[in-house]
């Protein structure tokens, strides 16, 4: 098969710890032709969605470090492949958030003719932290507003600590805990986050969510779902002096056995995920409550692999191989 990865520059990737590099490696080892492109490489030619790509297929059998160096060497070559996206069998969208809406618009027209993981429609629906509002019965108390006075009242009425989250960032960036105990800074923080110096229409809505105290001691649970089914999980605990569990924020990972309550959460969200084309996602659970659904370049495979002596990337690629056979290809057109 021809499998392409639309992603960030390869030099920015730490291959030992990145899910994307493990997926690419598995494709290469299974004999597929692997291609690399970045968001700016997608364009329209004669009504077709086309991309400038590089073939990064290399000889199998290398270890990850050697494989990654070989792949980077491929990207330094002058030869570019100009290929209609519909000539591909599968396309992984693995650029880090925030979502590139222009690329989603370009690819939307071929969504039914090449298998895209995750689908463009699904990523548009699911990229924001607001996606959890589809499941109100299993999430913490959650509010979203751009009005500082309303947000202050929410926090005052709650009467305890709450978590403030920007809607579009990732890796724990911008996530803070606030409390009425720190009244001098609370107003300033809220005004900063919503950009209160702007007109109301131009302000930034933010999420204010119940702070679940157990996160400090027990951390959170990251569960990876493939086609709605659990394929792996890990516990993440914050570093000392922090409450954020994200690995990018210094969190530490531990092996975890999924509980019955966590399985129920996965069952609640399964049908919605599949209906939206969100086949591969990472969900975050704290104290038995769903706090986030990660569908834009979800991660965790390498660390779960090391904890459980597993190779979860193979399950993803095998799923792709089966899924591709159900896609209806567009009629092939001559190049302009």
Tab-separated table of C-alpha atoms in Angstrom:
chain	number	residue	atom	x	y	z
A	1	UNK	CA	0.000	0.000	0.000
A	2	UNK	CA	0.906	3.657	-0.357
A	3	UNK	CA	0.694	5.287	3.073
A	4	UNK	CA	1.512	8.962	3.619
A	5	UNK	CA	2.124	10.933	6.801
A	6	UNK	CA	1.154	14.588	6.884
A	7	UNK	CA	3.079	15.827	9.896
A	8	UNK	CA	5.561	18.234	11.410
A	9	UNK	CA	9.214	18.351	10.234
A	10	UNK	CA	10.995	15.080	10.979
A	11	UNK	CA	13.843	16.864	12.742
A	12	UNK	CA	11.374	18.016	15.413
A	13	UNK	CA	10.493	14.413	16.314
A	14	UNK	CA	12.108	12.356	19.079
A	15	UNK	CA	11.554	8.958	17.437
A	16	UNK	CA	11.946	6.822	20.563
A	17	UNK	CA	9.023	8.573	22.281
A	18	UNK	CA	6.742	9.600	19.421
A	19	UNK	CA	3.728	7.613	18.270
A	20	UNK	CA	4.108	8.894	14.701
A	21	UNK	CA	7.618	7.484	14.249
A	22	UNK	CA	6.491	4.080	15.556
A	23	UNK	CA	3.562	4.014	13.114
A	24	UNK	CA	5.879	4.927	10.240
A	25	UNK	CA	8.402	2.299	11.280
A	26	UNK	CA	5.702	-0.390	11.391
A	27	UNK	CA	4.500	0.563	7.899
A	28	UNK	CA	8.022	0.340	6.555
A	29	UNK	CA	8.660	-3.031	8.222
A	30	UNK	CA	5.424	-4.441	6.756
A	31	UNK	CA	6.527	-3.576	3.235
A	32	UNK	CA	4.353	-0.557	2.537
A	33	UNK	CA	5.555	2.451	0.551
A	34	UNK	CA	5.797	5.348	3.019
A	35	UNK	CA	5.565	9.031	2.061
A	36	UNK	CA	6.150	12.254	3.973
A	37	UNK	CA	4.557	15.661	3.512
A	38	UNK	CA	3.878	18.789	5.531
A	39	UNK	CA	0.669	20.874	5.578
A	40	UNK	CA	2.005	23.450	3.117
A	41	UNK	CA	2.621	20.674	0.567
A	42	UNK	CA	-1.097	20.182	-0.174
A	43	UNK	CA	-2.651	22.138	-3.049
A	44	UNK	CA	-5.264	21.900	-5.840
A	45	UNK	CA	-4.375	21.108	-9.457
A	46	UNK	CA	-7.054	20.966	-12.148
A	47	UNK	CA	-9.724	20.268	-9.541
A	48	UNK	CA	-7.735	17.538	-7.805
A	49	UNK	CA	-6.220	17.583	-4.330
A	50	UNK	CA	-2.504	17.073	-4.898
A	51	UNK	CA	0.525	16.966	-2.634
A	52	UNK	CA	4.280	17.395	-2.908
A	53	UNK	CA	5.622	14.320	-1.178
A	54	UNK	CA	8.864	12.505	-0.551
A	55	UNK	CA	9.208	8.761	-0.627
A	56	UNK	CA	10.791	7.834	2.709
A	57	UNK	CA	10.675	4.073	2.283
A	58	UNK	CA	13.970	2.535	3.429
A	59	UNK	CA	15.332	-0.961	3.845
A	60	UNK	CA	13.681	-2.917	6.695
A	61	UNK	CA	15.451	-4.352	9.708
A	62	UNK	CA	17.032	-1.168	11.074
A	63	UNK	CA	16.692	-0.170	14.719
A	64	UNK	CA	14.651	2.967	15.389
A	65	UNK	CA	17.615	5.343	15.622
A	66	UNK	CA	19.137	4.139	12.345
A	67	UNK	CA	15.714	4.071	10.678
A	68	UNK	CA	15.032	7.683	11.630
A	69	UNK	CA	18.362	8.898	10.325
A	70	UNK	CA	17.712	7.061	7.051
A	71	UNK	CA	14.263	8.647	6.788
A	72	UNK	CA	15.663	12.133	7.390
A	73	UNK	CA	18.250	11.545	4.658
A	74	UNK	CA	15.380	10.753	2.276
A	75	UNK	CA	13.811	14.150	2.973
A	76	UNK	CA	17.074	15.908	2.050
A	77	UNK	CA	16.994	14.556	-1.499
A	78	UNK	CA	15.834	16.852	-4.268
A	79	UNK	CA	13.354	14.422	-5.800
A	80	UNK	CA	9.730	15.297	-5.043
A	81	UNK	CA	6.693	13.235	-5.955
A	82	UNK	CA	3.638	15.208	-7.074
A	83	UNK	CA	0.762	12.836	-6.419
A	84	UNK	CA	-2.999	13.196	-6.259
A	85	UNK	CA	-4.095	12.352	-2.739
A	86	UNK	CA	-6.547	9.818	-4.170
A	87	UNK	CA	-3.595	7.783	-5.479
A	88	UNK	CA	-2.748	6.995	-1.859
A	89	UNK	CA	-4.288	4.141	0.076
A	90	UNK	CA	-4.107	5.831	3.467
A	91	UNK	CA	-3.166	9.195	4.903
A	92	UNK	CA	-2.209	9.768	8.536
A	93	UNK	CA	-2.832	13.324	9.792
A	94	UNK	CA	-0.173	13.638	12.486
A	95	UNK	CA	0.603	17.354	12.788
A	96	UNK	CA	0.534	18.631	16.352
A	97	UNK	CA	-2.392	20.858	17.387
A	98	UNK	CA	-3.782	23.397	16.760
A	99	UNK	CA	-5.773	22.009	13.860
A	100	UNK	CA	-5.028	23.414	10.404
A	101	UNK	CA	-8.534	24.141	9.132
A	102	UNK	CA	-7.372	24.999	5.608
A	103	UNK	CA	-5.872	21.524	5.209
A	104	UNK	CA	-9.109	20.002	6.517
A	105	UNK	CA	-11.007	21.900	3.812
A	106	UNK	CA	-8.619	20.695	1.103
A	107	UNK	CA	-8.869	17.061	2.195
A	108	UNK	CA	-12.609	17.046	2.875
A	109	UNK	CA	-13.357	16.357	-0.800
A	110	UNK	CA	-11.374	13.103	-0.803
A	111	UNK	CA	-12.374	11.890	2.635
A	112	UNK	CA	-14.489	9.073	1.167
A	113	UNK	CA	-11.897	7.941	-1.379
A	114	UNK	CA	-8.729	7.547	0.681
A	115	UNK	CA	-8.635	6.333	4.269
A	116	UNK	CA	-7.695	9.304	6.458
A	117	UNK	CA	-6.834	8.764	10.105
A	118	UNK	CA	-8.522	10.561	11.711
A	119	UNK	CA	-11.178	11.768	9.271
A	120	UNK	CA	-11.238	15.475	8.486
A	121	UNK	CA	-14.817	15.792	9.709
A	122	UNK	CA	-13.948	14.013	12.935
A	123	UNK	CA	-10.933	16.198	13.605
A	124	UNK	CA	-12.946	19.375	13.033
A	125	UNK	CA	-15.594	18.137	15.463
A	126	UNK	CA	-13.219	16.650	18.003
A	127	UNK	CA	-10.104	18.836	18.060
A	128	UNK	CA	-11.379	21.193	20.748
A	129	UNK	CA	-11.610	20.372	24.433
A	130	UNK	CA	-15.341	21.022	23.970
A	131	UNK	CA	-15.852	17.582	22.440
A	132	UNK	CA	-16.331	16.059	25.898
A	133	UNK	CA	-19.581	18.031	26.208
A	134	UNK	CA	-21.140	15.306	24.059
A	135	UNK	CA	-20.957	13.109	27.169
A	136	UNK	CA	-22.244	15.265	30.064
A	137	UNK	CA	-22.974	12.317	32.334
A	138	UNK	CA	-19.316	11.216	32.582
A	139	UNK	CA	-17.384	14.508	32.748
A	140	UNK	CA	-16.493	16.867	35.630
A	141	UNK	CA	-18.459	20.070	36.156
A	142	UNK	CA	-17.506	22.149	33.113
A	143	UNK	CA	-18.183	25.729	31.984
A	144	UNK	CA	-17.024	27.762	28.959
A	145	UNK	CA	-17.243	31.534	28.659
A	146	UNK	CA	-15.425	34.661	27.474
A	147	UNK	CA	-17.015	36.884	30.125
A	148	UNK	CA	-14.629	37.550	33.085
A	149	UNK	CA	-17.445	38.401	35.498
A	150	UNK	CA	-19.346	35.240	34.616
A	151	UNK	CA	-16.223	33.110	35.011
A	152	UNK	CA	-15.449	34.722	38.364
A	153	UNK	CA	-18.996	33.986	39.563
A	154	UNK	CA	-18.684	30.343	38.433
A	155	UNK	CA	-15.510	29.946	40.481
A	156	UNK	CA	-16.977	31.768	43.480
A	157	UNK	CA	-20.153	29.655	43.394
A	158	UNK	CA	-18.129	26.454	43.080
A	159	UNK	CA	-16.333	27.397	46.278
A	160	UNK	CA	-13.088	25.547	45.649
A	161	UNK	CA	-10.263	25.026	43.185
A	162	UNK	CA	-11.004	24.815	39.468
A	163	UNK	CA	-8.893	24.248	36.371
A	164	UNK	CA	-8.678	26.793	33.554
A	165	UNK	CA	-7.960	25.400	30.079
A	166	UNK	CA	-7.477	27.163	26.741
A	167	UNK	CA	-9.597	25.313	24.188
A	168	UNK	CA	-6.991	24.718	21.484
A	169	UNK	CA	-3.604	24.037	23.084
A	170	UNK	CA	-2.070	20.640	23.868
A	171	UNK	CA	0.437	18.944	26.122
A	172	UNK	CA	-0.834	20.761	29.198
A	173	UNK	CA	0.182	24.159	27.800
A	174	UNK	CA	-1.723	26.985	29.460
A	175	UNK	CA	-3.575	24.738	31.929
A	176	UNK	CA	-3.646	26.288	35.417
A	177	UNK	CA	-5.421	25.733	38.731
A	178	UNK	CA	-7.260	28.704	40.196
A	179	UNK	CA	-8.963	29.277	43.531
A	180	UNK	CA	-10.956	31.938	45.355
A	181	UNK	CA	-8.226	31.809	47.998
A	182	UNK	CA	-5.977	33.798	45.664
A	183	UNK	CA	-8.382	36.638	44.941
A	184	UNK	CA	-5.674	39.161	44.069
A	185	UNK	CA	-4.420	37.103	41.131
A	186	UNK	CA	-7.687	35.443	40.088
A	187	UNK	CA	-9.157	38.459	38.308
A	188	UNK	CA	-5.877	39.141	36.537
A	189	UNK	CA	-5.572	35.538	35.350
A	190	UNK	CA	-9.121	35.403	34.031
A	191	UNK	CA	-8.728	38.709	32.199
A	192	UNK	CA	-5.452	37.523	30.671
A	193	UNK	CA	-6.856	34.203	29.459
A	194	UNK	CA	-9.977	35.630	27.833
A	195	UNK	CA	-8.047	38.638	26.439
A	196	UNK	CA	-10.425	41.014	28.200
A	197	UNK	CA	-8.696	44.005	26.596
A	198	UNK	CA	-10.376	43.003	23.308
A	199	UNK	CA	-13.986	43.703	22.357
A	200	UNK	CA	-16.372	41.007	23.594
A	201	UNK	CA	-16.657	39.428	20.140
A	202	UNK	CA	-12.869	39.105	19.815
A	203	UNK	CA	-12.218	37.599	23.223
A	204	UNK	CA	-11.037	34.034	23.742
A	205	UNK	CA	-13.536	31.651	25.375
A	206	UNK	CA	-11.928	29.421	27.973
A	207	UNK	CA	-12.956	26.273	29.796
A	208	UNK	CA	-13.296	26.241	33.574
A	209	UNK	CA	-13.519	22.735	34.976
A	210	UNK	CA	-13.873	21.134	38.388
A	211	UNK	CA	-10.481	20.366	39.914
A	212	UNK	CA	-10.354	16.680	40.808
A	213	UNK	CA	-8.125	16.489	43.875
A	214	UNK	CA	-7.023	12.903	43.316
A	215	UNK	CA	-4.939	13.999	40.309
A	216	UNK	CA	-2.187	15.250	42.625
A	217	UNK	CA	-1.674	11.810	44.184
A	218	UNK	CA	-3.041	9.361	41.597
A	219	UNK	CA	-2.532	11.281	38.352
A	220	UNK	CA	-4.702	10.531	35.343
A	221	UNK	CA	-5.242	7.596	33.004
A	222	UNK	CA	-4.466	7.787	29.277
A	223	UNK	CA	-6.351	5.129	27.312
A	224	UNK	CA	-5.774	4.556	23.597
A	225	UNK	CA	-8.837	3.525	21.593
A	226	UNK	CA	-8.767	2.006	18.114
A	227	UNK	CA	-12.128	1.819	16.360
A	228	UNK	CA	-13.712	2.306	19.771
A	229	UNK	CA	-11.844	-0.573	21.428
A	230	UNK	CA	-9.176	-0.273	24.127
A	231	UNK	CA	-5.712	-1.227	22.881
A	232	UNK	CA	-3.565	0.165	25.702
A	233	UNK	CA	-3.434	2.361	28.784
A	234	UNK	CA	-1.039	4.000	31.211
A	235	UNK	CA	-1.195	6.071	34.378
A	236	UNK	CA	0.480	9.494	34.339
A	237	UNK	CA	1.467	11.277	37.541
A	238	UNK	CA	2.512	14.928	37.802
A	239	UNK	CA	5.981	15.961	38.823
A	240	UNK	CA	6.430	17.449	42.271
A	241	UNK	CA	4.963	20.922	42.554
A	242	UNK	CA	2.664	20.541	39.531
A	243	UNK	CA	-0.780	19.091	38.931
A	244	UNK	CA	-0.505	18.569	35.160
A	245	UNK	CA	0.051	14.946	34.212
A	246	UNK	CA	1.091	15.523	30.585
A	247	UNK	CA	4.446	13.980	29.730
A	248	UNK	CA	5.378	17.218	27.935
A	249	UNK	CA	4.837	18.977	31.276
A	250	UNK	CA	7.117	16.554	33.136
A	251	UNK	CA	4.604	13.838	34.060
A	252	UNK	CA	5.844	10.314	34.806
A	253	UNK	CA	4.200	7.179	33.385
A	254	UNK	CA	3.263	3.901	35.063
A	255	UNK	CA	1.615	0.658	33.983
A	256	UNK	CA	-2.137	0.558	34.469
A	257	UNK	CA	-4.875	-2.073	34.334
A	258	UNK	CA	-8.103	-0.577	33.002
A	259	UNK	CA	-10.908	-0.647	35.573
A	260	UNK	CA	-14.579	-1.515	35.041
A	261	UNK	CA	-15.525	2.151	35.479
A	262	UNK	CA	-13.004	3.223	32.844
A	263	UNK	CA	-14.300	0.545	30.476
A	264	UNK	CA	-17.800	1.926	30.935
A	265	UNK	CA	-16.575	5.390	29.911
A	266	UNK	CA	-15.071	3.886	26.766
A	267	UNK	CA	-18.374	2.186	25.969
A	268	UNK	CA	-20.298	5.433	26.427
A	269	UNK	CA	-18.167	7.297	23.885
A	270	UNK	CA	-17.487	4.434	21.430
A	271	UNK	CA	-20.382	4.881	18.991
A	272	UNK	CA	-19.966	8.655	18.795
A	273	UNK	CA	-16.243	8.329	18.066
A	274	UNK	CA	-16.782	5.835	15.248
A	275	UNK	CA	-19.685	7.828	13.767
A	276	UNK	CA	-17.442	10.917	13.659
A	277	UNK	CA	-14.553	9.043	12.012
A	278	UNK	CA	-12.354	9.268	15.119
A	279	UNK	CA	-10.840	5.815	14.829
A	280	UNK	CA	-7.647	6.392	16.807
A	281	UNK	CA	-7.887	8.583	19.900
A	282	UNK	CA	-6.386	9.006	23.340
A	283	UNK	CA	-8.735	9.768	26.186
A	284	UNK	CA	-7.793	11.134	29.607
A	285	UNK	CA	-9.648	10.059	32.745
A	286	UNK	CA	-9.296	11.440	36.289
A	287	UNK	CA	-11.137	9.922	39.249
A	288	UNK	CA	-13.465	8.019	36.955
A	289	UNK	CA	-14.422	11.084	34.898
A	290	UNK	CA	-13.609	11.851	31.267
A	291	UNK	CA	-11.611	15.086	31.066
A	292	UNK	CA	-10.322	15.090	27.488
A	293	UNK	CA	-10.545	13.362	24.101
A	294	UNK	CA	-7.378	13.708	22.008
A	295	UNK	CA	-7.952	13.119	18.296
A	296	UNK	CA	-5.369	15.395	16.640
A	297	UNK	CA	-2.155	13.358	16.575
A	298	UNK	CA	-2.899	11.369	19.762
A	299	UNK	CA	0.159	9.870	21.447
A	300	UNK	CA	1.238	7.321	24.007
A	301	UNK	CA	2.151	4.223	22.003
A	302	UNK	CA	5.933	4.093	22.730
A	303	UNK	CA	5.537	4.562	26.473
A	304	UNK	CA	2.717	2.031	26.777
A	305	UNK	CA	4.776	-0.377	24.699
A	306	UNK	CA	7.694	-0.100	27.116
A	307	UNK	CA	5.455	-0.521	30.155
A	308	UNK	CA	3.693	-3.611	28.794
A	309	UNK	CA	6.266	-5.062	26.390
A	310	UNK	CA	3.797	-4.523	23.557
A	311	UNK	CA	3.729	-3.207	19.968
A	312	UNK	CA	0.502	-1.274	19.707
A	313	UNK	CA	1.516	0.357	16.433
A	314	UNK	CA	1.051	-2.993	14.688
A	315	UNK	CA	-2.606	-3.055	15.727
A	316	UNK	CA	-3.115	0.375	14.176
A	317	UNK	CA	-1.444	-0.564	10.891
A	318	UNK	CA	-3.334	-3.862	10.692
A	319	UNK	CA	-6.563	-1.915	11.186
A	320	UNK	CA	-5.567	0.417	8.340
A	321	UNK	CA	-4.830	-2.521	6.058
A	322	UNK	CA	-8.311	-3.942	6.634
A	323	UNK	CA	-10.043	-0.573	6.375
A	324	UNK	CA	-8.463	0.383	3.043
A	325	UNK	CA	-10.246	-2.443	1.240
A	326	UNK	CA	-13.611	-0.793	1.997
A	327	UNK	CA	-12.736	2.575	0.429
A	328	UNK	CA	-14.120	3.371	-3.046
A	329	UNK	CA	-11.361	4.875	-5.199
A	330	UNK	CA	-12.087	7.848	-7.413
A	331	UNK	CA	-11.710	7.289	-11.182
A	332	UNK	CA	-8.125	7.961	-12.110
A	333	UNK	CA	-7.622	11.146	-14.124
A	334	UNK	CA	-4.823	12.126	-16.421
A	335	UNK	CA	-2.461	14.721	-15.117
A	336	UNK	CA	-2.935	18.214	-16.430
